[in-house]
Amino acid sequence: MTAPGLRDGAPAEDSDDLDVEEALALVREAKDDGTGPARDPRPAEPHRHAPAERHRATPWPQAREIAARAARATRATRPATTSSAPRRTPLSVPLGDALGLVLAAPLDALSDLPSFDTSAMDGWAVAGPGPWTVREEGVLAGHAQPAPLTDGEAVRIATGARVPADTTAVLRTEHGRTDAQGRLHATRDMVHGQDIRPRGQECRSGDQLLPVGTQITPAVLGLAAAAGYDTVTVVPRPRAEVLVLGDELLTEGLPREGLIRDALGPMLPPWLRALGAEVLAVRRIRDDAKALHKAITASTADLIVTTGGTAAGPHDHVHPTLERIGAELLVDGVKVRPGHPMLLARTRDDQHLVGLPGNPLAAVSGLITLAEPLLRTLAARPAPEPYTLPLTEPVHGHPYDTRLVPVVLRGDRAVPLHYNGPAMLRGIAAADALAVVPPGGAQQGAETELLDLPWTTAGIGVCFT
């Protein structure tokens, strides 16, 4: 019989058994339920997130919905009339800084496009029926309006050049020949207006080219430039700050003497940038409650991301610190493996904190579950269209929780990867996506929802700047 969390034939390193942080989180749940060690019988002082009943982790789909809505709502204690958070002020940014952002104002045509009649091909501008007498001096792009043509006259013209007045059509170079007297003849039939781009063919001044909410891709930048824009009005990029917690973390060299390398410090900033955030700072903080309190209260970021310390161990200071500052816990544990002890809190009306577990793959799970929907809302980016692919082999599931399993995409199928335990990065480093495996697991060939990793999607998802 295969142990829970192991796939047939997979190495023992693939185990998705409870890691230390998840076990401590379950201990905390038991204490909240009154089934843990005896507590002080005196009535506790009420506080914002004291559970009225046994703490229950949030189902994974609901946790993502809460995170997506969080940036649009204020504290629950506010009157119903203040139902939306302070709006983020749009910015005007140069085109070179706008990739990946979202339009906060319509992109309207500032002039006709094209703004004058232009040649669509290299060849000759001709007037009337042929053959034609060819002018000596040609017409090039970027030059002033050339002299009008008269019937029976032609002039050499370059692609993009202004078409002389009274031009009948543009004759392509390959469709014309000159005789011994230098007269131009067409080698195939020609129609009026052929290969001329008329003024306003694409749009007229004042037309709306793109609406509010359009995500700025390279093509959008090209359109804006062609329409005469130097800057565009956008929703500002959400600002994030990363707090890496722990006494046991090394920033260089090999693990030694009970110390381990910090994998999250190098990984989280570029991942957050790929999700559309501007990373203000990465701070390493020892297991010190005062230092954590100071870092959180001093942060000016829209999103604070912490790593580790979300369970109930003696050095897990995230929950006590959030309680101390009066934060509003929106999600406290999620029914997902790995990453069960993740959390989402509102520290101020315009600031949130996502607490990630300290294990690397569990932290990735927290990013995908809570940080991605929140940042997407803050940036006004559209949600990706969900899609499914069949699995090439069965994947064992957790009895009650969703599992996020790294996969590679091969044609129209998803191949589950080994090394998918909470502390492992070997699987996710080779992955294209995460498969959302429902409680109970998925059989071979089962259509399974996939979440693309940001750098594997085409387009601006690869923006790391």
PDB file of N, CA and C in Angstrom, residues 78-120:
ATOM      1  N   ARG A  78     -15.620  48.844   9.445  1.00  0.00           N
ATOM      2  CA  ARG A  78     -16.057  50.114   8.875  1.00  0.00           C
ATOM      3  C   ARG A  78     -17.530  50.049   8.503  1.00  0.00           C
ATOM      4  N   PRO A  79     -18.228  51.198   8.499  1.00  0.00           N
ATOM      5  CA  PRO A  79     -19.626  51.214   8.060  1.00  0.00           C
ATOM      6  C   PRO A  79     -19.743  50.734   6.628  1.00  0.00           C
ATOM      7  N   ALA A  80     -20.924  50.258   6.289  1.00  0.00           N
ATOM      8  CA  ALA A  80     -21.163  49.719   4.952  1.00  0.00           C
ATOM      9  C   ALA A  80     -20.984  50.776   3.871  1.00  0.00           C
ATOM     10  N   THR A  81     -21.106  52.055   4.221  1.00  0.00           N
ATOM     11  CA  THR A  81     -20.980  53.119   3.226  1.00  0.00           C
ATOM     12  C   THR A  81     -19.552  53.291   2.758  1.00  0.00           C
ATOM     13  N   THR A  82     -18.592  52.757   3.497  1.00  0.00           N
ATOM     14  CA  THR A  82     -17.200  52.853   3.074  1.00  0.00           C
ATOM     15  C   THR A  82     -16.751  51.483   2.605  1.00  0.00           C
ATOM     16  N   SER A  83     -17.337  51.024   1.532  1.00  0.00           N
ATOM     17  CA  SER A  83     -17.152  49.636   1.117  1.00  0.00           C
ATOM     18  C   SER A  83     -15.948  49.426   0.216  1.00  0.00           C
ATOM     19  N   SER A  84     -15.281  50.479  -0.197  1.00  0.00           N
ATOM     20  CA  SER A  84     -14.117  50.258  -1.048  1.00  0.00           C
ATOM     21  C   SER A  84     -12.931  51.042  -0.519  1.00  0.00           C
ATOM     22  N   ALA A  85     -11.767  50.452  -0.674  1.00  0.00           N
ATOM     23  CA  ALA A  85     -10.543  51.054  -0.150  1.00  0.00           C
ATOM     24  C   ALA A  85     -10.177  52.296  -0.956  1.00  0.00           C
ATOM     25  N   PRO A  86      -9.276  53.143  -0.397  1.00  0.00           N
ATOM     26  CA  PRO A  86      -8.850  54.320  -1.147  1.00  0.00           C
ATOM     27  C   PRO A  86      -8.306  53.909  -2.516  1.00  0.00           C
ATOM     28  N   ARG A  87      -8.768  54.600  -3.548  1.00  0.00           N
ATOM     29  CA  ARG A  87      -8.341  54.239  -4.900  1.00  0.00           C
ATOM     30  C   ARG A  87      -6.889  54.625  -5.092  1.00  0.00           C
ATOM     31  N   ARG A  88      -6.156  53.816  -5.826  1.00  0.00           N
ATOM     32  CA  ARG A  88      -4.768  54.098  -6.113  1.00  0.00           C
ATOM     33  C   ARG A  88      -4.705  55.110  -7.250  1.00  0.00           C
ATOM     34  N   THR A  89      -3.950  56.162  -7.045  1.00  0.00           N
ATOM     35  CA  THR A  89      -3.902  57.271  -7.990  1.00  0.00           C
ATOM     36  C   THR A  89      -3.197  56.852  -9.273  1.00  0.00           C
ATOM     37  N   PRO A  90      -3.841  57.028 -10.433  1.00  0.00           N
ATOM     38  CA  PRO A  90      -3.175  56.688 -11.697  1.00  0.00           C
ATOM     39  C   PRO A  90      -1.911  57.520 -11.902  1.00  0.00           C
ATOM     40  N   LEU A  91      -0.999  56.963 -12.685  1.00  0.00           N
ATOM     41  CA  LEU A  91       0.259  57.629 -12.983  1.00  0.00           C
ATOM     42  C   LEU A  91       0.402  57.824 -14.480  1.00  0.00           C
ATOM     43  N   SER A  92       1.121  58.871 -14.867  1.00  0.00           N
ATOM     44  CA  SER A  92       1.511  59.051 -16.247  1.00  0.00           C
ATOM     45  C   SER A  92       2.970  58.619 -16.367  1.00  0.00           C
ATOM     46  N   VAL A  93       3.228  57.601 -17.187  1.00  0.00           N
ATOM     47  CA  VAL A  93       4.582  57.062 -17.286  1.00  0.00           C
ATOM     48  C   VAL A  93       5.030  57.060 -18.734  1.00  0.00           C
ATOM     49  N   PRO A  94       6.338  57.175 -18.972  1.00  0.00           N
ATOM     50  CA  PRO A  94       6.846  57.073 -20.342  1.00  0.00           C
ATOM     51  C   PRO A  94       6.554  55.697 -20.921  1.00  0.00           C
ATOM     52  N   LEU A  95       6.453  55.641 -22.236  1.00  0.00           N
ATOM     53  CA  LEU A  95       6.145  54.361 -22.871  1.00  0.00           C
ATOM     54  C   LEU A  95       7.144  53.282 -22.479  1.00  0.00           C
ATOM     55  N   GLY A  96       8.393  53.645 -22.337  1.00  0.00           N
ATOM     56  CA  GLY A  96       9.417  52.667 -22.009  1.00  0.00           C
ATOM     57  C   GLY A  96       9.263  52.039 -20.642  1.00  0.00           C
ATOM     58  N   ASP A  97       8.451  52.650 -19.770  1.00  0.00           N
ATOM     59  CA  ASP A  97       8.238  52.115 -18.420  1.00  0.00           C
ATOM     60  C   ASP A  97       6.870  51.480 -18.247  1.00  0.00           C
ATOM     61  N   ALA A  98       6.104  51.370 -19.314  1.00  0.00           N
ATOM     62  CA  ALA A  98       4.698  50.990 -19.172  1.00  0.00           C
ATOM     63  C   ALA A  98       4.408  49.514 -19.427  1.00  0.00           C
ATOM     64  N   LEU A  99       5.374  48.746 -19.900  1.00  0.00           N
ATOM     65  CA  LEU A  99       5.124  47.350 -20.244  1.00  0.00           C
ATOM     66  C   LEU A  99       4.583  46.571 -19.047  1.00  0.00           C
ATOM     67  N   GLY A 100       3.469  45.873 -19.261  1.00  0.00           N
ATOM     68  CA  GLY A 100       2.882  45.054 -18.218  1.00  0.00           C
ATOM     69  C   GLY A 100       1.877  45.770 -17.345  1.00  0.00           C
ATOM     70  N   LEU A 101       1.834  47.087 -17.397  1.00  0.00           N
ATOM     71  CA  LEU A 101       0.869  47.836 -16.599  1.00  0.00           C
ATOM     72  C   LEU A 101      -0.486  47.862 -17.315  1.00  0.00           C
ATOM     73  N   VAL A 102      -1.454  48.498 -16.667  1.00  0.00           N
ATOM     74  CA  VAL A 102      -2.827  48.507 -17.179  1.00  0.00           C
ATOM     75  C   VAL A 102      -3.259  49.956 -17.398  1.00  0.00           C
ATOM     76  N   LEU A 103      -3.910  50.210 -18.527  1.00  0.00           N
ATOM     77  CA  LEU A 103      -4.364  51.566 -18.836  1.00  0.00           C
ATOM     78  C   LEU A 103      -5.395  52.037 -17.814  1.00  0.00           C
ATOM     79  N   ALA A 104      -5.162  53.224 -17.267  1.00  0.00           N
ATOM     80  CA  ALA A 104      -6.125  53.837 -16.356  1.00  0.00           C
ATOM     81  C   ALA A 104      -6.939  54.911 -17.057  1.00  0.00           C
ATOM     82  N   ALA A 105      -6.639  55.181 -18.302  1.00  0.00           N
ATOM     83  CA  ALA A 105      -7.401  56.121 -19.129  1.00  0.00           C
ATOM     84  C   ALA A 105      -7.443  55.539 -20.536  1.00  0.00           C
ATOM     85  N   PRO A 106      -8.496  55.811 -21.282  1.00  0.00           N
ATOM     86  CA  PRO A 106      -8.568  55.258 -22.645  1.00  0.00           C
ATOM     87  C   PRO A 106      -7.416  55.762 -23.501  1.00  0.00           C
ATOM     88  N   LEU A 107      -7.011  54.947 -24.441  1.00  0.00           N
ATOM     89  CA  LEU A 107      -6.024  55.369 -25.433  1.00  0.00           C
ATOM     90  C   LEU A 107      -6.811  55.850 -26.642  1.00  0.00           C
ATOM     91  N   ASP A 108      -6.930  57.181 -26.759  1.00  0.00           N
ATOM     92  CA  ASP A 108      -7.690  57.791 -27.850  1.00  0.00           C
ATOM     93  C   ASP A 108      -6.738  58.282 -28.936  1.00  0.00           C
ATOM     94  N   ALA A 109      -7.193  58.229 -30.158  1.00  0.00           N
ATOM     95  CA  ALA A 109      -6.369  58.685 -31.277  1.00  0.00           C
ATOM     96  C   ALA A 109      -6.161  60.188 -31.181  1.00  0.00           C
ATOM     97  N   LEU A 110      -4.911  60.610 -31.239  1.00  0.00           N
ATOM     98  CA  LEU A 110      -4.585  62.038 -31.183  1.00  0.00           C
ATOM     99  C   LEU A 110      -4.622  62.679 -32.565  1.00  0.00           C
ATOM    100  N   SER A 111      -4.631  61.840 -33.605  1.00  0.00           N
ATOM    101  CA  SER A 111      -4.716  62.346 -34.982  1.00  0.00           C
ATOM    102  C   SER A 111      -5.227  61.218 -35.857  1.00  0.00           C
ATOM    103  N   ASP A 112      -5.465  61.514 -37.115  1.00  0.00           N
ATOM    104  CA  ASP A 112      -5.805  60.450 -38.046  1.00  0.00           C
ATOM    105  C   ASP A 112      -4.599  59.527 -38.213  1.00  0.00           C
ATOM    106  N   LEU A 113      -4.867  58.221 -38.387  1.00  0.00           N
ATOM    107  CA  LEU A 113      -3.809  57.259 -38.701  1.00  0.00           C
ATOM    108  C   LEU A 113      -4.188  56.504 -39.966  1.00  0.00           C
ATOM    109  N   PRO A 114      -3.332  56.559 -41.009  1.00  0.00           N
ATOM    110  CA  PRO A 114      -2.192  57.473 -41.132  1.00  0.00           C
ATOM    111  C   PRO A 114      -2.670  58.919 -41.249  1.00  0.00           C
ATOM    112  N   SER A 115      -1.773  59.831 -40.991  1.00  0.00           N
ATOM    113  CA  SER A 115      -2.175  61.247 -40.971  1.00  0.00           C
ATOM    114  C   SER A 115      -2.136  61.886 -42.353  1.00  0.00           C
ATOM    115  N   PHE A 116      -1.707  61.132 -43.365  1.00  0.00           N
ATOM    116  CA  PHE A 116      -1.759  61.581 -44.753  1.00  0.00           C
ATOM    117  C   PHE A 116      -1.755  60.334 -45.633  1.00  0.00           C
ATOM    118  N   ASP A 117      -2.117  60.486 -46.887  1.00  0.00           N
ATOM    119  CA  ASP A 117      -2.089  59.365 -47.813  1.00  0.00           C
ATOM    120  C   ASP A 117      -0.640  58.927 -48.011  1.00  0.00           C
ATOM    121  N   THR A 118      -0.392  57.636 -47.873  1.00  0.00           N
ATOM    122  CA  THR A 118       0.973  57.139 -47.996  1.00  0.00           C
ATOM    123  C   THR A 118       1.020  55.948 -48.940  1.00  0.00           C
ATOM    124  N   SER A 119       2.203  55.712 -49.469  1.00  0.00           N
ATOM    125  CA  SER A 119       2.408  54.562 -50.343  1.00  0.00           C
ATOM    126  C   SER A 119       2.598  53.306 -49.501  1.00  0.00           C
ATOM    127  N   ALA A 120       1.902  52.226 -49.883  1.00  0.00           N
ATOM    128  CA  ALA A 120       2.038  50.959 -49.174  1.00  0.00           C
ATOM    129  C   ALA A 120       3.159  50.111 -49.738  1.00  0.00           C
TER     130      ALA A 120
END
